[in-house]
Coordinates of C-alpha atoms and ligand atoms in Angstrom, one line a residue:
M1 CA -63.7 14.4 50.5
S2 CA -60.5 12.4 51.2
G3 CA -60.5 8.8 50.2
T4 CA -62.9 9.4 47.3
Q5 CA -61.7 9.4 43.7
M6 CA -61.3 12.6 41.9
K7 CA -64.3 13.3 39.8
I8 CA -64.1 13.8 36.0
M9 CA -66.5 16.5 34.9
G10 CA -66.9 16.5 31.1
I11 CA -67.4 19.8 29.4
L12 CA -70.4 19.9 27.0
N13 CA -70.7 23.4 25.6
V14 CA -73.9 23.6 23.6
T15 CA -72.9 26.7 21.6
P16 CA -73.1 26.9 17.8
D17 CA -69.3 27.7 17.7
S18 CA -68.5 24.5 19.6
F19 CA -70.1 22.4 16.8
A20 CA -69.4 24.4 13.6
D21 CA -72.7 23.6 11.9
G22 CA -75.7 25.2 10.3
G23 CA -78.5 25.0 12.8
R24 CA -79.9 24.3 16.2
H25 CA -81.1 20.8 15.5
D26 CA -77.6 19.8 14.3
T27 CA -76.1 21.3 17.4
Y28 CA -78.6 19.3 19.5
E29 CA -77.7 16.1 17.8
K30 CA -74.0 16.6 18.1
A31 CA -74.2 17.7 21.7
V32 CA -76.2 14.6 22.6
A33 CA -73.8 12.3 20.7
R34 CA -70.8 13.9 22.5
G35 CA -72.6 13.5 25.8
L36 CA -73.2 9.8 25.1
E37 CA -69.6 9.4 24.1
M38 CA -68.4 10.9 27.4
I39 CA -70.7 8.5 29.3
S40 CA -69.2 5.5 27.5
E41 CA -65.8 6.9 28.6
G42 CA -66.8 6.8 32.2
V43 CA -67.5 10.5 32.9
D44 CA -68.7 11.2 36.4
I45 CA -70.6 14.5 35.7
I46 CA -71.5 16.1 32.4
D47 CA -71.3 19.9 32.7
I48 CA -73.7 21.4 30.1
G49 CA -73.5 25.1 29.2
G50 CA -75.2 27.3 26.6
E51 CA -73.3 30.5 27.0
S52 CA -69.6 31.0 26.3
T53 CA -67.5 32.5 29.1
R54 CA -64.3 32.7 27.3
P55 CA -62.4 36.0 27.7
G56 CA -64.0 38.6 25.5
A57 CA -67.3 36.7 25.0
T58 CA -70.5 38.6 24.8
R59 CA -73.6 37.4 26.5
V60 CA -76.5 35.5 24.9
S61 CA -80.1 36.0 26.0
A62 CA -81.7 33.7 28.6
A63 CA -84.1 32.4 26.0
E64 CA -81.3 31.4 23.7
E65 CA -79.3 29.9 26.5
Q66 CA -82.2 27.8 27.6
A67 CA -83.2 26.7 24.1
R68 CA -79.7 25.4 23.7
V69 CA -79.3 23.4 26.9
I70 CA -82.7 22.2 28.1
P71 CA -83.4 19.6 25.3
V72 CA -79.9 18.3 25.7
I73 CA -80.3 18.0 29.5
E74 CA -83.7 16.2 29.1
K75 CA -82.1 13.7 26.8
L76 CA -78.9 13.0 28.6
A77 CA -80.5 12.9 32.1
Q78 CA -82.2 9.7 30.9
S79 CA -78.8 8.0 31.2
G80 CA -78.7 8.5 34.9
V81 CA -75.3 10.2 34.8
P82 CA -75.3 13.4 37.0
I83 CA -75.6 16.6 35.0
S84 CA -74.5 20.0 36.1
I85 CA -75.8 23.2 34.5
D86 CA -73.2 25.8 33.7
T87 CA -75.1 29.0 34.1
M88 CA -75.0 32.4 35.8
R89 CA -78.8 32.7 35.6
A90 CA -81.2 31.5 38.4
Q91 CA -84.0 31.0 35.9
T92 CA -81.9 28.8 33.6
A93 CA -80.6 26.9 36.7
E94 CA -84.2 26.2 37.8
L95 CA -85.3 25.1 34.4
A96 CA -82.3 22.8 34.1
I97 CA -82.9 21.1 37.4
T98 CA -86.5 20.6 36.5
A99 CA -85.3 19.1 33.2
G100 CA -83.1 16.6 35.0
A101 CA -79.8 18.3 36.0
S102 CA -78.8 17.8 39.6
I103 CA -75.9 20.3 40.2
V104 CA -75.7 24.1 39.5
N105 CA -72.3 25.3 38.3
D106 CA -72.2 29.1 38.5
V107 CA -69.0 30.8 37.3
S108 CA -70.1 34.0 39.0
G109 CA -70.5 32.5 42.4
G110 CA -73.9 34.3 42.7
L111 CA -72.6 37.7 41.7
A112 CA -74.3 37.8 38.3
D113 CA -77.9 37.1 39.4
D114 CA -79.2 38.2 42.8
L115 CA -81.7 35.3 42.8
M116 CA -79.2 32.5 42.2
H117 CA -78.4 31.6 45.9
E118 CA -82.0 31.5 47.1
T119 CA -83.1 29.6 44.0
V120 CA -80.4 27.0 44.6
A121 CA -81.3 26.9 48.3
E122 CA -85.0 26.2 47.4
M123 CA -84.0 23.4 45.0
G124 CA -81.7 21.9 47.6
C125 CA -79.0 20.8 45.1
P126 CA -75.2 21.0 45.1
Y127 CA -73.8 24.3 44.0
I128 CA -70.4 25.0 42.5
L129 CA -69.4 28.5 43.6
M130 CA -66.6 29.9 41.5
H131 CA -64.4 33.0 42.0
W132 CA -65.4 35.7 39.6
R133 CA -64.9 39.4 39.2
G134 CA -67.1 40.3 36.3
H135 CA -68.4 39.3 32.9
S136 CA -66.1 37.9 30.2
K137 CA -66.3 40.9 28.0
D138 CA -63.8 42.9 30.1
M139 CA -62.8 40.6 32.9
N140 CA -59.1 40.7 31.9
N141 CA -59.0 44.3 33.1
R142 CA -59.8 43.0 36.6
A143 CA -56.8 40.8 36.8
L144 CA -55.2 43.0 39.5
Y145 CA -54.0 41.4 42.7
D146 CA -51.4 42.0 45.4
D147 CA -51.7 38.4 46.6
V148 CA -53.9 36.5 44.3
V149 CA -54.5 33.5 46.6
K150 CA -55.4 35.6 49.6
E151 CA -57.7 37.8 47.6
V152 CA -59.4 34.9 45.8
I153 CA -60.0 33.2 49.2
A154 CA -61.3 36.5 50.7
E155 CA -63.7 37.0 47.8
L156 CA -64.8 33.4 47.7
S157 CA -65.4 33.6 51.4
I158 CA -67.8 36.5 51.0
Q159 CA -69.8 34.5 48.4
I160 CA -69.7 31.4 50.5
E161 CA -71.2 33.4 53.5
A162 CA -73.9 34.8 51.2
A163 CA -74.8 31.3 49.9
L164 CA -75.0 29.9 53.4
R165 CA -77.1 32.9 54.5
S166 CA -79.5 32.3 51.7
G167 CA -80.0 28.7 52.9
I168 CA -77.7 26.6 50.7
A169 CA -76.6 23.7 52.9
K170 CA -72.9 23.7 53.7
N171 CA -72.5 20.2 52.4
N172 CA -74.0 21.2 49.1
L173 CA -71.2 23.7 48.4
I174 CA -68.2 23.0 46.1
I175 CA -65.7 25.8 45.4
D176 CA -63.6 26.7 42.4
P177 CA -60.8 29.4 42.2
G178 CA -61.9 30.2 38.6
L179 CA -58.7 29.8 36.6
G180 CA -58.6 32.2 33.7
F181 CA -61.4 34.4 35.0
A182 CA -60.0 37.8 35.7
K183 CA -56.6 36.2 36.1
D184 CA -53.4 36.3 34.1
A185 CA -51.2 33.3 33.6
P186 CA -48.9 34.0 36.6
H187 CA -52.0 34.3 38.8
N188 CA -53.3 30.9 37.6
W189 CA -50.0 29.2 38.3
E190 CA -49.7 30.9 41.7
I191 CA -53.2 29.5 42.6
L192 CA -52.2 26.0 41.4
D193 CA -49.0 26.2 43.5
R194 CA -50.8 27.2 46.6
L195 CA -54.0 25.1 46.2
E196 CA -53.6 23.9 49.8
E197 CA -54.7 27.3 51.1
I198 CA -57.9 27.0 49.1
I199 CA -58.5 23.4 50.2
E200 CA -58.1 24.6 53.8
L201 CA -61.4 26.5 53.5
G202 CA -62.9 23.1 54.1
Y203 CA -65.0 22.7 50.9
P204 CA -64.6 20.3 48.0
V205 CA -62.5 22.0 45.3
L206 CA -63.1 21.8 41.5
I207 CA -60.4 22.9 39.1
G208 CA -61.2 24.0 35.5
A209 CA -57.9 24.4 33.6
S210 CA -58.7 22.3 30.5
R211 CA -57.1 23.8 27.4
K212 CA -57.0 27.3 28.8
R213 CA -54.5 29.7 27.4
F214 CA -52.3 30.0 30.5
L215 CA -51.2 26.4 30.0
G216 CA -49.1 27.6 27.0
G217 CA -48.6 25.6 23.8
E218 CA -49.3 26.8 20.3
T219 CA -51.9 24.2 19.3
P220 CA -55.0 22.6 21.0
D221 CA -53.0 19.3 21.1
E222 CA -50.2 20.9 23.1
R223 CA -52.7 22.4 25.5
E224 CA -54.4 19.0 25.8
T225 CA -51.1 17.4 26.8
A226 CA -50.5 20.2 29.3
T227 CA -54.0 19.6 30.7
I228 CA -53.4 15.9 31.2
E229 CA -50.0 16.7 32.9
L230 CA -51.8 19.1 35.3
T231 CA -54.5 16.6 36.2
K232 CA -51.7 14.1 37.0
S233 CA -50.2 16.6 39.4
L234 CA -53.6 17.3 41.0
L235 CA -54.1 13.6 41.8
A236 CA -51.6 14.1 44.6
K237 CA -53.7 16.9 46.1
N238 CA -57.0 16.6 47.7
I239 CA -59.1 17.8 44.8
W240 CA -62.8 16.9 44.4
G241 CA -62.8 17.1 40.6
V242 CA -61.5 18.5 37.4
R243 CA -63.6 20.0 34.6
V244 CA -62.1 18.8 31.3
H245 CA -62.8 18.5 27.6
S246 CA -61.5 15.0 27.0
V247 CA -62.8 12.3 29.4
S248 CA -60.8 9.1 28.7
P249 CA -57.2 10.3 29.4
H250 CA -58.3 11.9 32.7
K251 CA -60.5 9.0 33.8
N252 CA -57.6 6.6 33.0
L253 CA -55.3 8.6 35.2
V254 CA -57.8 8.5 38.1
L255 CA -58.3 4.7 37.7
A256 CA -54.5 4.1 37.5
N257 CA -54.1 6.1 40.7
G258 CA -56.4 3.7 42.5
Ligands
PMM1 N1 -64.4 27.5 33.0 C1 -65.2 27.8 31.9 C2 -66.6 27.6 32.0 N2 -67.2 27.1 33.1 N3 -67.0 26.4 35.4 C3 -66.2 26.1 36.4 N4 -66.7 25.7 37.6 N5 -64.8 26.3 36.4 C4 -64.2 26.8 35.3 O1 -63.0 26.9 35.4 C5 -65.0 27.0 34.2 C6 -66.4 26.8 34.2 C7 -64.6 28.3 30.7 O2 -64.0 27.3 30.0 P1 -64.5 26.7 28.6 O3 -64.7 27.9 27.7 O4 -63.4 25.8 28.2 O5 -65.8 25.9 28.9

């Protein structure tokens, strides 16, 4: 991907707690409004998710996840801006692509749903394959590594092989080390320090660090500043994209970088 500009993937979490409000319609309206705002700020991809994957989060049903995201995808797809569906479920991925999304972002890399890889292969769309060791509820207990970078690469490689065996095209794969997923702060920093080793796998690399706890800082504002600093440092590396909450500051960095 060298020579291409780093992509800004804007996070649109369609979860009631993301938009403190009273009901689903209100959540829909606010999510669409936020999506349109991101488009006006120059977002490259809108990443729409209906299930929180924060540490400790419990799962929502497939029906609830789909009721949250599908109407928002249908609406925002009309803009023509590429949409990714952030889901671990093959069925939600399929419905989202039918509704107008064009990329599947699976934080489990295919481990949460046995049908995911073959479903993505059939749809023939790009697939973001993230490093994952288990569901959010207890993933922090799995943050045990001798050499985090080597182990993330080994585990990612197993899922890459599985994805390719299922028929996902090599040039449709994007990989993500999964910062904050079964990783403590020192693990995340070690991965960021040694990103070259992950880039050497030969796939476009997506980084999702936005406002995550390991960045430090007491307030969301402090974490936002740290997020922007990190994006600045990533511009010098050969990163395909960053998954971020705020679009403008990141897009401006990319544009200023030429
Ligand atoms: N992080 C979250 C959700 N989805 N997807 C990818 N590919 N990479 C990530 O790092 C990632 C993700 C959790 O972050 P949020 O709660 O701020 O959305």
